[in-house]
PDB file of C-alpha atoms in Angstrom:
ATOM      1  CA  MET A   5     -16.260 -36.104   6.470  1.00 63.00           C
ATOM      2  CA  THR A   6     -13.189 -36.386   8.684  1.00 81.00           C
ATOM      3  CA  THR A   7     -11.031 -33.304   9.116  1.00 90.00           C
ATOM      4  CA  THR A   8      -7.351 -33.895   8.377  1.00 91.00           C
ATOM      5  CA  SER A   9      -4.228 -31.793   8.806  1.00 92.00           C
ATOM      6  CA  GLN A  10      -4.485 -31.067   5.069  1.00 93.00           C
ATOM      7  CA  ASP A  11      -7.539 -28.937   5.899  1.00 94.00           C
ATOM      8  CA  ILE A  12      -5.280 -26.446   7.689  1.00 94.00           C
ATOM      9  CA  PRO A  13      -3.533 -24.278   5.088  1.00 91.00           C
ATOM     10  CA  LYS A  14       0.245 -23.860   5.027  1.00 93.00           C
ATOM     11  CA  THR A  15      -0.090 -20.050   4.971  1.00 93.00           C
ATOM     12  CA  THR A  16      -2.662 -17.410   5.849  1.00 92.00           C
ATOM     13  CA  HIS A  17      -2.824 -13.615   5.774  1.00 90.00           C
ATOM     14  CA  SER A  18      -4.270 -13.211   9.259  1.00 91.00           C
ATOM     15  CA  VAL A  19      -3.907 -14.757  12.684  1.00 93.00           C
ATOM     16  CA  PRO A  20      -6.391 -17.618  13.090  1.00 97.00           C
ATOM     17  CA  GLU A  21      -9.030 -17.314  15.809  1.00 98.00           C
ATOM     18  CA  ILE A  22      -8.836 -20.478  17.928  1.00 98.00           C
ATOM     19  CA  LYS A  23     -11.527 -21.663  20.351  1.00 98.00           C
ATOM     20  CA  ILE A  24     -11.122 -24.707  22.579  1.00 98.00           C
ATOM     21  CA  PHE A  25     -14.413 -26.133  23.855  1.00 98.00           C
ATOM     22  CA  GLY A  26     -14.411 -28.620  26.719  1.00 97.00           C
ATOM     23  CA  PRO A  27     -15.520 -29.243  30.286  1.00 96.00           C
ATOM     24  CA  HIS A  28     -13.767 -27.351  33.050  1.00 94.00           C
ATOM     25  CA  GLU A  29     -11.711 -30.428  33.969  1.00 94.00           C
ATOM     26  CA  CYS A  30     -10.449 -31.597  30.574  1.00 95.00           C
ATOM     27  CA  PRO A  31      -6.984 -33.188  30.381  1.00 95.00           C
ATOM     28  CA  ASN A  32      -6.865 -33.085  26.578  1.00 96.00           C
ATOM     29  CA  CYS A  33      -7.923 -29.429  26.601  1.00 97.00           C
ATOM     30  CA  GLY A  34      -5.028 -28.798  28.976  1.00 97.00           C
ATOM     31  CA  THR A  35      -2.622 -30.533  26.600  1.00 97.00           C
ATOM     32  CA  ALA A  36      -3.741 -28.329  23.705  1.00 98.00           C
ATOM     33  CA  MET A  37      -3.581 -25.165  25.822  1.00 98.00           C
ATOM     34  CA  LYS A  38      -0.062 -25.984  27.083  1.00 98.00           C
ATOM     35  CA  LEU A  39       1.101 -26.574  23.512  1.00 98.00           C
ATOM     36  CA  PHE A  40      -0.371 -23.250  22.356  1.00 98.00           C
ATOM     37  CA  ASP A  41       1.037 -21.435  25.406  1.00 98.00           C
ATOM     38  CA  ARG A  42       4.499 -22.877  24.760  1.00 98.00           C
ATOM     39  CA  HIS A  43       4.401 -21.440  21.236  1.00 97.00           C
ATOM     40  CA  GLY A  44       2.813 -18.100  22.172  1.00 97.00           C
ATOM     41  CA  ILE A  45      -0.421 -18.848  20.312  1.00 97.00           C
ATOM     42  CA  ASP A  46      -3.572 -17.043  21.440  1.00 97.00           C
ATOM     43  CA  TYR A  47      -6.781 -19.010  21.966  1.00 98.00           C
ATOM     44  CA  THR A  48     -10.027 -18.820  23.899  1.00 98.00           C
ATOM     45  CA  LYS A  49     -11.032 -21.679  26.238  1.00 98.00           C
ATOM     46  CA  ILE A  50     -14.789 -22.122  26.481  1.00 98.00           C
ATOM     47  CA  ASP A  51     -16.031 -24.302  29.337  1.00 97.00           C
ATOM     48  CA  LEU A  52     -18.914 -26.625  28.524  1.00 96.00           C
ATOM     49  CA  GLU A  53     -21.654 -27.746  30.861  1.00 95.00           C
ATOM     50  CA  ALA A  54     -24.185 -30.356  29.809  1.00 93.00           C
ATOM     51  CA  GLY A  55     -27.146 -28.703  28.126  1.00 92.00           C
ATOM     52  CA  ASP A  56     -25.734 -25.169  27.926  1.00 96.00           C
ATOM     53  CA  GLU A  57     -25.636 -23.200  24.658  1.00 97.00           C
ATOM     54  CA  ASN A  58     -21.989 -24.003  23.943  1.00 97.00           C
ATOM     55  CA  HIS A  59     -22.538 -27.706  24.674  1.00 97.00           C
ATOM     56  CA  ARG A  60     -25.473 -27.779  22.244  1.00 96.00           C
ATOM     57  CA  TYR A  61     -23.318 -26.002  19.643  1.00 97.00           C
ATOM     58  CA  VAL A  62     -20.535 -28.624  19.729  1.00 97.00           C
ATOM     59  CA  THR A  63     -22.830 -31.648  20.076  1.00 96.00           C
ATOM     60  CA  GLU A  64     -25.816 -30.697  17.923  1.00 96.00           C
ATOM     61  CA  ASP A  65     -24.458 -28.184  15.401  1.00 96.00           C
ATOM     62  CA  LEU A  66     -20.956 -29.620  14.967  1.00 96.00           C
ATOM     63  CA  GLY A  67     -21.756 -33.224  15.941  1.00 96.00           C
ATOM     64  CA  TYR A  68     -18.942 -33.903  18.428  1.00 96.00           C
ATOM     65  CA  LEU A  69     -19.144 -35.993  21.590  1.00 94.00           C
ATOM     66  CA  GLN A  70     -15.462 -35.990  22.617  1.00 94.00           C
ATOM     67  CA  ALA A  71     -13.491 -33.086  24.066  1.00 95.00           C
ATOM     68  CA  PRO A  72     -11.719 -30.993  23.257  1.00 97.00           C
ATOM     69  CA  VAL A  73     -13.520 -29.546  20.293  1.00 98.00           C
ATOM     70  CA  ILE A  74     -11.245 -27.066  18.557  1.00 98.00           C
ATOM     71  CA  VAL A  75     -12.716 -24.518  16.165  1.00 98.00           C
ATOM     72  CA  VAL A  76     -10.340 -22.453  14.027  1.00 98.00           C
ATOM     73  CA  GLU A  77     -11.568 -19.436  12.070  1.00 97.00           C
ATOM     74  CA  LEU A  78      -9.301 -18.851   9.065  1.00 94.00           C
ATOM     75  CA  GLY A  79     -10.839 -15.832   7.382  1.00 88.00           C
ATOM     76  CA  ARG A  80     -13.691 -17.260   5.314  1.00 90.00           C
ATOM     77  CA  LYS A  81     -12.847 -20.858   6.189  1.00 93.00           C
ATOM     78  CA  THR A  82     -13.623 -22.664   9.449  1.00 95.00           C
ATOM     79  CA  VAL A  83     -11.862 -25.883  10.443  1.00 96.00           C
ATOM     80  CA  HIS A  84     -12.900 -27.920  13.481  1.00 97.00           C
ATOM     81  CA  TRP A  85     -12.242 -31.287  15.056  1.00 97.00           C
ATOM     82  CA  GLY A  86     -13.003 -33.218  18.213  1.00 96.00           C
ATOM     83  CA  GLY A  87     -10.770 -35.234  20.479  1.00 95.00           C
ATOM     84  CA  HIS A  88      -7.036 -35.267  21.038  1.00 94.00           C
ATOM     85  CA  ARG A  89      -5.590 -34.878  17.527  1.00 96.00           C
ATOM     86  CA  MET A  90      -1.871 -34.174  17.743  1.00 96.00           C
ATOM     87  CA  ASP A  91      -1.641 -34.092  13.918  1.00 96.00           C
ATOM     88  CA  MET A  92      -4.161 -31.246  13.823  1.00 97.00           C
ATOM     89  CA  LEU A  93      -2.598 -29.415  16.766  1.00 97.00           C
ATOM     90  CA  MET A  94       0.864 -29.535  15.186  1.00 97.00           C
ATOM     91  CA  ALA A  95      -0.468 -28.368  11.795  1.00 96.00           C
ATOM     92  CA  LEU A  96      -2.111 -25.438  13.581  1.00 97.00           C
ATOM     93  CA  VAL A  97       1.091 -24.647  15.505  1.00 97.00           C
ATOM     94  CA  ARG A  98       3.053 -24.646  12.220  1.00 96.00           C
ATOM     95  CA  LEU A  99       0.528 -22.303  10.637  1.00 97.00           C
ATOM     96  CA  CYS A 100       0.548 -19.908  13.592  1.00 96.00           C
ATOM     97  CA  THR A 101       4.324 -19.863  14.046  1.00 95.00           C
ATOM     98  CA  GLN A 102       5.552 -20.078  10.440  1.00 94.00           C
ATOM     99  CA  GLY A 103       2.679 -19.531   8.044  1.00 94.00           C
ATOM    100  CA  ILE A 104       1.258 -16.061   8.681  1.00 89.00           C
ATOM    101  CA  VAL A 105       2.219 -14.000   5.633  1.00 89.00           C
ATOM    102  CA  PRO A 106       1.201 -10.343   5.281  1.00 81.00           C
ATOM    103  CA  GLU A 107      -0.787  -9.810   2.073  1.00 75.00           C
ATOM    104  CA  HIS A 108       1.836  -7.522   0.486  1.00 68.00           C
ATOM    105  CA  GLU A 109       4.500 -10.253   0.888  1.00 57.00           C
ATOM    106  CA  ALA A 110       2.250 -12.848  -0.703  1.00 48.00           C
ATOM    107  CA  ASP A 111       1.640 -10.481  -3.635  1.00 48.00           C
ATOM    108  CA  ASP A 112       5.404 -10.170  -4.193  1.00 45.00           C
ATOM    109  CA  ARG A 113       5.808 -13.939  -4.702  1.00 46.00           C
TER     110      ARG A 113
END
């Protein structure tokens, strides 16, 4: 099943944990990182080397062959995608910059 921007919620109660997997020299990883940096969004970049544990995770466990692979932990939900997906990146930027709502505020709605 293809991940779409609809898979990223509009709001969350906690800051998402973002991991960017890709080779050391990865232009599309750099694009994602620059976008996140510009918006003050924290992430972890994980370099992949053919055959290493992280490479096996994204290729065998998640099934991706194109970098970057972005994995977002949203509490109990995990969203991930591979390749340069500006729709997904922008949905994640919106969530991180506009959609983090403390639980007590959500309860007041």
